[in-house]
XYZ file of C-alpha atoms in Angstrom:
195
model
C 73.549 -135.720 28.524
C 76.817 -137.592 27.965
C 78.050 -138.862 24.601
C 77.060 -142.459 25.313
C 73.459 -141.391 25.982
C 73.494 -139.221 22.859
C 74.618 -142.193 20.758
C 71.442 -144.021 21.740
C 69.199 -141.270 20.364
C 67.584 -141.444 16.927
C 68.653 -138.996 14.229
C 65.524 -136.950 14.844
C 66.149 -136.833 18.594
C 69.757 -135.781 18.001
C 68.859 -132.847 15.773
C 66.209 -131.753 18.273
C 68.813 -131.962 21.057
C 71.194 -129.900 18.909
C 68.454 -127.321 18.269
C 67.451 -127.137 21.919
C 70.826 -127.104 23.689
C 73.285 -126.393 20.864
C 75.188 -129.502 22.022
C 78.087 -129.894 19.577
C 78.386 -133.598 20.429
C 74.893 -134.230 19.002
C 75.968 -132.582 15.747
C 79.206 -134.609 15.685
C 77.246 -137.853 16.029
C 75.026 -136.847 13.104
C 78.140 -136.125 11.037
C 79.569 -139.556 11.944
C 76.318 -141.272 10.974
C 75.755 -139.495 7.663
C 79.226 -138.646 6.340
C 79.933 -141.922 4.508
C 76.421 -142.484 3.094
C 76.351 -138.886 1.804
C 79.819 -139.201 0.276
C 78.699 -142.366 -1.500
C 75.504 -140.693 -2.732
C 77.166 -137.507 -3.971
C 80.151 -139.338 -5.493
C 77.841 -141.574 -7.496
C 76.010 -138.474 -8.675
C 79.050 -136.348 -9.582
C 81.777 -138.933 -10.215
C 84.419 -136.592 -8.799
C 85.783 -137.274 -5.322
C 87.067 -133.752 -4.587
C 83.793 -132.122 -5.625
C 81.926 -134.763 -3.642
C 83.839 -133.982 -0.438
C 83.137 -130.255 -0.916
C 79.415 -130.879 -1.425
C 79.170 -133.098 1.660
C 81.102 -130.571 3.729
C 78.753 -127.809 2.526
C 75.807 -130.038 3.412
C 76.972 -130.249 7.014
C 77.668 -126.509 7.102
C 74.060 -125.896 6.011
C 72.743 -128.380 8.581
C 74.738 -126.555 11.265
C 73.690 -123.069 10.164
C 70.049 -123.854 9.497
C 69.484 -126.442 12.209
C 66.433 -124.530 13.429
C 64.703 -124.854 10.061
C 64.398 -128.626 10.550
C 60.971 -129.641 11.799
C 60.122 -133.065 13.129
C 57.466 -133.465 10.421
C 60.058 -135.106 8.150
C 62.719 -137.692 8.909
C 66.140 -136.166 9.463
C 67.631 -138.416 6.761
C 65.140 -137.037 4.234
C 66.067 -133.484 5.173
C 69.830 -133.999 4.938
C 69.600 -135.970 1.661
C 67.494 -133.156 0.222
C 70.178 -130.628 1.136
C 72.962 -132.833 -0.278
C 70.961 -133.551 -3.443
C 70.292 -129.863 -4.061
C 73.960 -128.997 -3.584
C 75.058 -131.900 -5.816
C 72.670 -130.813 -8.591
C 73.956 -127.240 -8.356
C 77.550 -128.455 -8.557
C 76.713 -130.728 -11.488
C 75.096 -127.856 -13.407
C 77.981 -125.522 -12.590
C 80.512 -128.058 -13.854
C 78.462 -128.759 -16.950
C 78.235 -125.030 -17.704
C 81.976 -124.606 -17.232
C 82.727 -127.732 -19.268
C 84.875 -128.935 -16.370
C 83.317 -132.341 -15.875
C 85.306 -135.542 -16.340
C 83.925 -139.021 -15.811
C 87.404 -140.385 -15.195
C 88.371 -138.092 -12.329
C 88.320 -140.269 -9.205
C 90.540 -137.998 -7.137
C 94.239 -137.308 -7.313
C 95.215 -140.514 -5.606
C 92.866 -142.777 -7.531
C 90.554 -143.222 -4.566
C 87.219 -144.927 -4.993
C 84.593 -146.265 -2.683
C 84.941 -149.967 -3.371
C 85.998 -151.936 -0.347
C 88.946 -154.069 -1.427
C 88.615 -157.779 -0.788
C 92.100 -159.122 -0.250
C 90.883 -162.682 -0.746
C 90.185 -162.091 -4.443
C 92.548 -163.328 -7.090
C 94.250 -160.504 -9.029
C 92.323 -161.268 -12.225
C 89.003 -161.260 -10.384
C 89.939 -158.066 -8.579
C 90.943 -156.343 -11.823
C 87.688 -157.447 -13.452
C 85.728 -156.185 -10.454
C 87.414 -152.768 -10.592
C 86.812 -152.579 -14.330
C 83.107 -153.345 -13.834
C 82.795 -150.814 -11.004
C 84.358 -148.152 -13.208
C 82.024 -149.022 -16.103
C 79.005 -148.885 -13.787
C 80.106 -145.452 -12.531
C 80.594 -144.237 -16.113
C 77.155 -145.585 -17.043
C 75.587 -143.815 -14.042
C 77.123 -140.552 -15.200
C 75.574 -141.001 -18.662
C 72.059 -141.095 -17.191
C 69.942 -137.976 -17.221
C 70.298 -136.155 -13.924
C 66.715 -136.877 -12.782
C 67.062 -140.628 -13.453
C 70.551 -140.847 -11.934
C 69.518 -139.261 -8.666
C 66.488 -141.523 -8.260
C 68.455 -144.693 -9.116
C 71.288 -143.798 -6.719
C 68.891 -143.042 -3.869
C 67.027 -146.331 -4.402
C 69.608 -148.868 -5.563
C 72.758 -147.595 -3.880
C 71.472 -145.745 -0.812
C 68.562 -148.159 -0.266
C 65.944 -145.507 0.477
C 62.237 -146.248 0.112
C 60.132 -144.821 -2.715
C 58.336 -142.680 -0.158
C 61.600 -141.219 1.195
C 62.865 -140.527 -2.323
C 59.596 -138.804 -3.250
C 59.946 -136.571 -0.203
C 63.615 -135.788 -0.910
C 62.984 -134.952 -4.566
C 59.651 -133.236 -3.926
C 57.756 -135.366 -6.463
C 55.010 -137.971 -6.425
C 55.858 -141.588 -5.552
C 54.636 -142.732 -8.983
C 57.062 -140.327 -10.644
C 59.881 -141.745 -8.508
C 59.057 -145.277 -9.658
C 58.898 -144.136 -13.262
C 62.263 -142.371 -13.050
C 63.872 -145.386 -11.408
C 62.496 -147.732 -14.053
C 63.665 -145.483 -16.886
C 67.060 -145.031 -15.269
C 67.471 -148.776 -14.782
C 66.463 -149.398 -18.399
C 69.085 -146.917 -19.605
C 71.687 -148.490 -17.322
C 70.884 -151.933 -18.746
C 71.432 -150.553 -22.224
C 74.782 -148.978 -21.278
C 75.929 -152.093 -19.402
C 74.587 -154.828 -21.680
C 78.066 -156.065 -22.642
C 79.643 -155.937 -19.196
C 77.939 -159.009 -17.681
C 77.992 -161.465 -20.571
C 79.456 -164.336 -18.562
């Protein structure tokens, strides 16, 4: 199968092709498809770009190594988000234990994931960056279980059912965690959107 044909396959078909024929191109396409969404997810969870890149890289290493443990019972996206979420939680706990966690560390070069809009006036752009930073800081204040659920729903756009599968909990618990997380976020951000 050539790369153009592989690009037409679903995520599930790609991982099955990778399992069956060990076709590196199928794996590369999966990396292309999931790299940015996973970086966004993990960054929002950890708030540290360097740690985020390491976690996402480790996620793909695990996918590569344990490709045969994927079964077509679950969606591939659910499987890979579960791996990334588990690694992110482990990293978060490790950093918390080592007291090495900083909510202001956005990478050495001040990188963030906001797409700059060059049409904005400087004052609007500065305000937008300020709000994005405050939202990130507020996300990091949430309890881990609420933060993960809110990020998966409101930032990644996953369904309640997918989140329940990723987190290994009931759908009702997912909704409860999201509601509690959103309520806490509202409390932390109440002064940011006055106008």
